[in-house]
Coordinates of C-alpha atoms and ligand atoms in Angstrom, one line a residue:
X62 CA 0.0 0.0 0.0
X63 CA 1.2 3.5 -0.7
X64 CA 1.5 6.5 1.7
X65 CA 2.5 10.0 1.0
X66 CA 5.2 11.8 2.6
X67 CA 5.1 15.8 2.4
X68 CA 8.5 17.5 3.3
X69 CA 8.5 21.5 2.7
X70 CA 11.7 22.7 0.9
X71 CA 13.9 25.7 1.2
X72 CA 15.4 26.0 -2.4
X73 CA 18.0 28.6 -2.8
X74 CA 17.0 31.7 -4.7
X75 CA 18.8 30.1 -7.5
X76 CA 17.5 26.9 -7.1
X77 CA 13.9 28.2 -6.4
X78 CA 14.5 30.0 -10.4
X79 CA 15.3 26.6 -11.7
X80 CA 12.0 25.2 -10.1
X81 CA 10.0 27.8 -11.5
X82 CA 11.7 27.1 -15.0
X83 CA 11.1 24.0 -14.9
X84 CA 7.4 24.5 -14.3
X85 CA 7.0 27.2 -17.1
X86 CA 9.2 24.2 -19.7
X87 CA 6.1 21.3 -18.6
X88 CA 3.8 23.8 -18.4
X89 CA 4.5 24.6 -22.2
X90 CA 5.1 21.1 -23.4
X91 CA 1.6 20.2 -21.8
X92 CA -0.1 22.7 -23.7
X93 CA 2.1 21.8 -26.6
X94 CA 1.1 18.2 -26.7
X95 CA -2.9 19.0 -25.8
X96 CA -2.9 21.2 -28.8
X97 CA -0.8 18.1 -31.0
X98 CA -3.7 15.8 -30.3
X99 CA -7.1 18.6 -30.6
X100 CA -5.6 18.9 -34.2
X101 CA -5.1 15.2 -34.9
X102 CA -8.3 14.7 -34.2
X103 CA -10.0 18.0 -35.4
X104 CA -8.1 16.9 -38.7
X105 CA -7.5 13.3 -39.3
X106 CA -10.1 12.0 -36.5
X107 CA -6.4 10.4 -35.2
X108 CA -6.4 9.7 -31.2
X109 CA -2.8 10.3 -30.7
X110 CA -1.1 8.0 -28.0
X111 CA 1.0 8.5 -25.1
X112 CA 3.7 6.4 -26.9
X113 CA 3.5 8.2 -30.0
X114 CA 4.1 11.3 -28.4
X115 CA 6.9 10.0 -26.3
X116 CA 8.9 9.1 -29.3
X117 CA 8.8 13.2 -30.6
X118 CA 10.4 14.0 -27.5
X119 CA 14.2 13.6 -28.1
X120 CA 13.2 15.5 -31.4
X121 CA 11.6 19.1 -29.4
X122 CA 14.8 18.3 -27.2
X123 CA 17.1 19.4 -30.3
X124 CA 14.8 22.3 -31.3
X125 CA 14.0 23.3 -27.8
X126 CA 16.6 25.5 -25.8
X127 CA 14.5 24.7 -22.7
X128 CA 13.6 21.3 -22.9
X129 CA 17.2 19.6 -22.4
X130 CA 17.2 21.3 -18.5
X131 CA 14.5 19.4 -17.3
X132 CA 15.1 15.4 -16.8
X133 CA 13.8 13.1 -19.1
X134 CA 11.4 11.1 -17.1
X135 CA 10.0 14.2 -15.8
X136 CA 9.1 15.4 -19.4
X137 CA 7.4 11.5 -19.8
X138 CA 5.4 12.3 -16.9
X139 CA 4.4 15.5 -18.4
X140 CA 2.9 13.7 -21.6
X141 CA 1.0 11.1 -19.1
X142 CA -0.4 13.6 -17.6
X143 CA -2.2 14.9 -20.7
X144 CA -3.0 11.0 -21.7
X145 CA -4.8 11.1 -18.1
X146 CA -6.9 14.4 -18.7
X147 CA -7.8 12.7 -22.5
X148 CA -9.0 9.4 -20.5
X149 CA -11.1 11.3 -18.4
X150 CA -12.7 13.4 -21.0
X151 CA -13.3 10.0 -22.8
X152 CA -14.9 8.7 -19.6
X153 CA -17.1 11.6 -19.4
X154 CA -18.1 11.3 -22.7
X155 CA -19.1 8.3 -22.7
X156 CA -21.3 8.4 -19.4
X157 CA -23.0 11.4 -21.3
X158 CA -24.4 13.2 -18.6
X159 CA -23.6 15.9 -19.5
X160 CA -21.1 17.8 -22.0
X161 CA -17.9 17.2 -21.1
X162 CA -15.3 20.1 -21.3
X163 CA -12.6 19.5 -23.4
X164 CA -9.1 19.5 -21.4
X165 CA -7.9 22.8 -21.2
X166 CA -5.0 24.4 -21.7
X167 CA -2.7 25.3 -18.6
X168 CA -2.6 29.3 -18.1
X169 CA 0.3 31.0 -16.4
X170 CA 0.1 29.5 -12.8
X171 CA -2.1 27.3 -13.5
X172 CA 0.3 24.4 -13.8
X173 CA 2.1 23.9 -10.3
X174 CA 3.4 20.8 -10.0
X175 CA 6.0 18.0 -11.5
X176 CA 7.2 13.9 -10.7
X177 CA 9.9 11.7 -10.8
X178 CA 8.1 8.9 -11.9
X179 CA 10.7 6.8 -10.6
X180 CA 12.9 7.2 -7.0
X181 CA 16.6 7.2 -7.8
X182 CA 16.8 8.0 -11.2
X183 CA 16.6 11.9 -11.5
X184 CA 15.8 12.4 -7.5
X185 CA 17.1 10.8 -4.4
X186 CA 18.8 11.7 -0.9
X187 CA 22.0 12.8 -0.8
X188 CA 23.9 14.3 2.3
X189 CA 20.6 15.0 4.3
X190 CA 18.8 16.6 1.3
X191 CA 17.4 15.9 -1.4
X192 CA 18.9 15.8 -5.0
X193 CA 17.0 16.6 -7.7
X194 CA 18.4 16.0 -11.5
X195 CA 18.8 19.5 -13.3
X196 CA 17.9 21.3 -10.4
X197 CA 20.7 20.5 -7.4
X198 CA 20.5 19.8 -3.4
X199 CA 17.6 21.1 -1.8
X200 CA 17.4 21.3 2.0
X201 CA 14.3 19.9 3.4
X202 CA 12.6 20.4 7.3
X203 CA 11.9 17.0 7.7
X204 CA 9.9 16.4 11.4
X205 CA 8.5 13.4 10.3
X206 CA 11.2 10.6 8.9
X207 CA 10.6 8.5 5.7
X208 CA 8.5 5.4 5.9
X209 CA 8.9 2.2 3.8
X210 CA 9.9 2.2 0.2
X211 CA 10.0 5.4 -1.8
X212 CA 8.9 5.1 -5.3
X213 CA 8.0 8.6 -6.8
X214 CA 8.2 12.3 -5.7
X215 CA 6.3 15.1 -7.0
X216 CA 7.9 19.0 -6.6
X217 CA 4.6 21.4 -5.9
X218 CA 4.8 24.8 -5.9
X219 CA 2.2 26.5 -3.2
X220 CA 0.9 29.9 -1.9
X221 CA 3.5 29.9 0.7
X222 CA 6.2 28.2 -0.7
X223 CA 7.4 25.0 -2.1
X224 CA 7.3 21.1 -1.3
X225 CA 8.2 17.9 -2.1
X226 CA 5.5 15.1 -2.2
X227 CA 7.6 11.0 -1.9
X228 CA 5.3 8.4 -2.2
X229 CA 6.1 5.1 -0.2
X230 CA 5.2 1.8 -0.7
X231 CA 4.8 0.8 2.9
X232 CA 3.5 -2.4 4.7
X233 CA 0.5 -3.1 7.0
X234 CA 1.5 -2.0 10.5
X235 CA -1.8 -4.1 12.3
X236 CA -2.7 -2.9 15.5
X237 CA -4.1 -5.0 18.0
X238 CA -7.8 -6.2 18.3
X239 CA -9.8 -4.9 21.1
X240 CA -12.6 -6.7 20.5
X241 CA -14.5 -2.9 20.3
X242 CA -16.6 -1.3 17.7
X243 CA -18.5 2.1 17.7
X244 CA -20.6 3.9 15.0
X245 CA -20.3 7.6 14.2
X246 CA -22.7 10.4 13.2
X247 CA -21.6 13.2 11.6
X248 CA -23.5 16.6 12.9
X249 CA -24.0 20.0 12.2
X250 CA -23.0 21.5 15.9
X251 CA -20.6 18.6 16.6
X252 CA -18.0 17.2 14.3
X253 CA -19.2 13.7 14.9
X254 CA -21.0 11.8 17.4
X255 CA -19.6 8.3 18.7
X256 CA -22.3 5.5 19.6
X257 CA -21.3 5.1 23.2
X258 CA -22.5 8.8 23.4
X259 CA -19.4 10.5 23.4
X260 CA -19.3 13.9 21.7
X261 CA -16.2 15.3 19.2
X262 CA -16.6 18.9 19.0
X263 CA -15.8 21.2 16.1
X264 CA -12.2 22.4 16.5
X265 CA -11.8 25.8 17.6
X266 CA -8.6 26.1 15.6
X267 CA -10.3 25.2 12.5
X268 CA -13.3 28.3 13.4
X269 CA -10.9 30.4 13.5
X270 CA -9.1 29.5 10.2
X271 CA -12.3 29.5 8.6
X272 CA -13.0 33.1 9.9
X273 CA -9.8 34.5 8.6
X274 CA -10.4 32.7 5.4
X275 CA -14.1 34.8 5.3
X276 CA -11.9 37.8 5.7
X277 CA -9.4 37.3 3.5
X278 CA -12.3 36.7 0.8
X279 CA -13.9 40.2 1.4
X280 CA -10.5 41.6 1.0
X281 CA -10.1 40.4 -2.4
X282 CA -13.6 41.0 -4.0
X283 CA -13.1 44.9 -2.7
X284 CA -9.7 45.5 -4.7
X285 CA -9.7 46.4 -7.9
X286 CA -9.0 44.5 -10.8
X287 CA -5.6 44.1 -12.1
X288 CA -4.4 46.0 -8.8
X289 CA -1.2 45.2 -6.9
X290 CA -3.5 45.4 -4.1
X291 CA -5.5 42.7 -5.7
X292 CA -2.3 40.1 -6.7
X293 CA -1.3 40.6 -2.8
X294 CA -4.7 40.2 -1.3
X295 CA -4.8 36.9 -3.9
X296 CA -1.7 35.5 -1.9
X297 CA -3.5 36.5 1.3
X298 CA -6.4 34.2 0.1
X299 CA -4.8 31.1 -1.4
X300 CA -2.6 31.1 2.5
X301 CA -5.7 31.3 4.3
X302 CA -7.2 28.6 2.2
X303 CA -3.9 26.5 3.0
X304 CA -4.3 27.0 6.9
X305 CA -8.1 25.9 6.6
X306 CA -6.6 22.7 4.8
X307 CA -3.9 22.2 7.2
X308 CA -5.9 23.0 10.4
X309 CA -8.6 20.3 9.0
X310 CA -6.1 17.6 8.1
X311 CA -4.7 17.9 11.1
X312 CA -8.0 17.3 13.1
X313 CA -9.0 14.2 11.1
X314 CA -5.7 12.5 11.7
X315 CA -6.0 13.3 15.4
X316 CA -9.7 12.4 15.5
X317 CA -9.1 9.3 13.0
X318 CA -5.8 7.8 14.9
X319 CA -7.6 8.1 18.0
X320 CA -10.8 5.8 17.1
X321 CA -8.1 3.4 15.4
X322 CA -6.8 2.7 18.0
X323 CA -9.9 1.8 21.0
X324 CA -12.0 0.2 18.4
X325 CA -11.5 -2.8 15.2
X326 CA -15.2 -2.3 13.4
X327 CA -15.6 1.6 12.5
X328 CA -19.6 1.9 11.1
X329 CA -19.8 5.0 9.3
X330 CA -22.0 7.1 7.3
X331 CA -21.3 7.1 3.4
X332 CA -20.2 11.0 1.9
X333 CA -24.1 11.2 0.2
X334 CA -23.2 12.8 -3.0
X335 CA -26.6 13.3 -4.2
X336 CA -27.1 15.2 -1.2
X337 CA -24.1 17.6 -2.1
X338 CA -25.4 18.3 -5.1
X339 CA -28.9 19.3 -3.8
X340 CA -29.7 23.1 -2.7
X341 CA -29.3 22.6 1.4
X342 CA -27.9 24.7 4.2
X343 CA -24.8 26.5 3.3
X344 CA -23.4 24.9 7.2
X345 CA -24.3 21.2 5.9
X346 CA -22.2 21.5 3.0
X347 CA -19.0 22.4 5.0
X348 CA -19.9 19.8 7.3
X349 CA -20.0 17.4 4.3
X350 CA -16.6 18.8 2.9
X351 CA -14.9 18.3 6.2
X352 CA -16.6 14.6 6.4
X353 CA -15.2 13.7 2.7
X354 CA -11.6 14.7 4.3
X355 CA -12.3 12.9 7.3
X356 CA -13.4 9.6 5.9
X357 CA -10.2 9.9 3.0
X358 CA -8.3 10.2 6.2
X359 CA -9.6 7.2 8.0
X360 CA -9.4 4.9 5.7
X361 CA -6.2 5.1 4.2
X362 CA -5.3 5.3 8.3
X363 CA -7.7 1.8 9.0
X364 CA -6.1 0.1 6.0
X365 CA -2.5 0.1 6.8
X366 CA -3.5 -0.5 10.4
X367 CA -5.5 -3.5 9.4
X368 CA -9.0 -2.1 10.6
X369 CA -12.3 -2.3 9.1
X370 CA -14.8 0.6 8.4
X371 CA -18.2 0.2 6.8
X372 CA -19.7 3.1 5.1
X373 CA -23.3 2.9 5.3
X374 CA -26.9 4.6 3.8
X375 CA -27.2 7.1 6.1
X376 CA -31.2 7.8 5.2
X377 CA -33.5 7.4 7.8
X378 CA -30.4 6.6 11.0
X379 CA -31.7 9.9 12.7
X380 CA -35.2 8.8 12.7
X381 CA -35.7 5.4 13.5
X382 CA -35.2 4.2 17.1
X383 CA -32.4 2.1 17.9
X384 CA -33.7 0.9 21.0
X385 CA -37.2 -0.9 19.0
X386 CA -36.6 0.2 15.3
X387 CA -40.0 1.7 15.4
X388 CA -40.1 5.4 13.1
X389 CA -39.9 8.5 15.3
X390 CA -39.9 11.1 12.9
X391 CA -38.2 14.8 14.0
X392 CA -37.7 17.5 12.4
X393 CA -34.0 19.0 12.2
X394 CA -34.1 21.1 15.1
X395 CA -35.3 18.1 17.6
X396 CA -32.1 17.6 19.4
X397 CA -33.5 14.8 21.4
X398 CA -34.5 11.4 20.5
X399 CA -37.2 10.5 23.0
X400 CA -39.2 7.2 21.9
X401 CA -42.8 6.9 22.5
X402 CA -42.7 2.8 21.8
X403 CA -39.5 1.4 24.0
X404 CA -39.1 4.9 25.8
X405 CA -35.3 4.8 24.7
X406 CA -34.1 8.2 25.2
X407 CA -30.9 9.5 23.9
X408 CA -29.3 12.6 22.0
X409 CA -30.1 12.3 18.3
X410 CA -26.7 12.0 17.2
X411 CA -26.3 9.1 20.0
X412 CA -29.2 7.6 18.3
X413 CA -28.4 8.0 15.1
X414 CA -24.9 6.1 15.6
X415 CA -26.3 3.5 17.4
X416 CA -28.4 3.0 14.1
X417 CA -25.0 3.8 11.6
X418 CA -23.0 1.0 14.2
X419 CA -26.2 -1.3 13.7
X420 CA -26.7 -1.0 10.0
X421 CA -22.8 -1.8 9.7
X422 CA -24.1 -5.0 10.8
X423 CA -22.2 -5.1 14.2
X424 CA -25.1 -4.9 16.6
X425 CA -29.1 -5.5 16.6
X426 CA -31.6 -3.3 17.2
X427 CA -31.4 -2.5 21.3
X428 CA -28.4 -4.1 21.8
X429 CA -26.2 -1.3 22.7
X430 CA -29.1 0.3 24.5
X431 CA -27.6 0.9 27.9
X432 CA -24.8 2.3 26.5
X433 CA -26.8 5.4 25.7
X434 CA -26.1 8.2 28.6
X435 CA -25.4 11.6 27.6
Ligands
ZN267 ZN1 -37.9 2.8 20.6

């Protein structure tokens, strides 16, 4: 299995120039090589493939100045990136749902990122840092050390500065049983709510994040176009919108190492997509956002740890009962789940877990009933 490992770099000012270059020379072969296969089409109805592109590369090398300072399996990777955006366009053609768009071209900054396909040919350690074909020996802060087996590494330039992506291949790391399961609600005033009754608040951190990100969004749509001001209060954005990120992550890796690690059967409830898509509460859709990340974050954590989640229908978990399984309809703003039939009573994300943990097909109906105490 594969895990991620991001390491922020501190390139020279010279170094950081042959980054940017090297983003500018992909970012032009990419459009380059888009545009080769629009006209094959447009003209001969010709799908151009990845290999035949491949094979004009050492060709541009001779006739480009810029295209011999950039490795050569970082150029391939280039050209598989625009054989990936042509797949998906195909895909979403063919599911005709609606009109796909056409891949577009990359715009100035709009291309911010470039691999290795491969560890240790072009990129690799070298005297505590890392070495980078065409490019030299970056220094890296590395708090967290390298796990497993690297295989690729991707260069990304962000708002605040730049960083290098290695992908490991690592193995399981099981934890051990502890014979515990739980199911979890996801809520509007809490983050989640566990089935034993337990509560995970919102993060205040992440409030506060999100506040300065609200801020930072006024700022910008009150400059004026094509304004210094405007470029600056653009930085200000895309930061605050990398602290929101950051905060979150951080949260779910906490929240999602924590269950991991007290229970082996996680019940949860499936990201409903549909739902998404609908016209509801602006609050429910962050909610959702942060559960997509959470759920991302739990499994990839539950699989190398060698635990199980289920992702279940949540429809219907808030109001049935899970002390009888008799309906007890409520409206949103009832808080409290209060049975008429068993006279189970509970907080309605309690009771909605309890449902999630039993539809995940690790307890009956009433079965975890005297766990429920708020
Ligand atoms: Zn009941």
């Amino acid at each position: 299995m594969k895990q991620a490992f991001v390491y922020k770099l501190r390139p020279t000012r010279k170094q950081e120039q042959a980054l940017e270059d090297t983003l500018e020379t992909c970012r032009h072969l990419y459009n380059a090589c888009l545009g080769e296969r629009k006209q094959a089409w447009a003209q001969r109805q010709e799908r151009l493939s990845f290999a035949k592109q491949c094979a004009t590369l050492p060709e541009r090398k001779q006739t480009s100045p810029h295209l011999p300072l950039v490795h050569s399996q970082v150029l391939q990777d280039v050209l598989h990136r625009v054989q990936r955006s042509y797949d998906h366009f195909f895909r979403r053609l063919k599911q005709q749902k609606e009109k796909p768009g056409f891949p577009r071209f990359k715009g100035r900054g709009g291309y911010d990122s470039f691999t290795y396909p491969q560890w240790g040919n072009g990129v690799g350690f070298k005297e505590g840092r890392l070495c980078l074909s065409r490019i030299g020996l970056l220094r890296i802060c590395s708090d967290r050390p390298l796990q497993g087996d690297p295989k690729t590494c991707t260069i990304r330039r962000r708002a605040d500065g730049w960083y290098a992506c290695i992908v490991c291949a690592v193995a399981p790391a099981p934890l051990p049983l502890t014979g515990e399961s739980i199911g979890l609600d996801v809520g509007l005033e809490n983050f989640a709510t566990l089935s034993t009754g337990k509560q995970t608040p919102n993060p205040r951190l992440l409030r506060r994040a999100e506040r300065r990100l609200k801020t930072a969004q006024r700022r910008l749509s009150r400059r004026k176009k094509g304004s210094r001001n405007r470029a600056k209060a653009r930085v200000l954005l895309a930061k605050a919108h990398l602290k929101v990120q950051r905060a979150r992550l951080d949260f779910c890796h906490k929240v999602a190492h924590d269950l991991l690690d007290r229970f082996d059967t996680l019940a949860v409830e499936k990201l409903n997509i549909k739902g998404m898509l609908k016209n509801h509460p602006l609050a429910k859709s962050i909610a959702d956002v942060g559960w997509g990340t959470f759920l991302s974050v739990l499994k990839r954590k539950a699989e190398r740890a060698v635990r199980s989640v289920v992702e279940v229908d949540p429809r219907y978990t808030s109001q049935i009962c899970s002390g009888c399984g008799e309906s007890v309809p409520k409206k949103l703003s009832v808080r409290w789940h209060a049975c008429p039939y068993c006279g189970l009573e509970a907080h309605r994300g309690t009771n909605a877990a309890l449902n999630i943990k039993r539809k995940g097909g690790v307890t009956a109906f009433g079965e975890t009933a005297t766990l429920v105490a708020v």
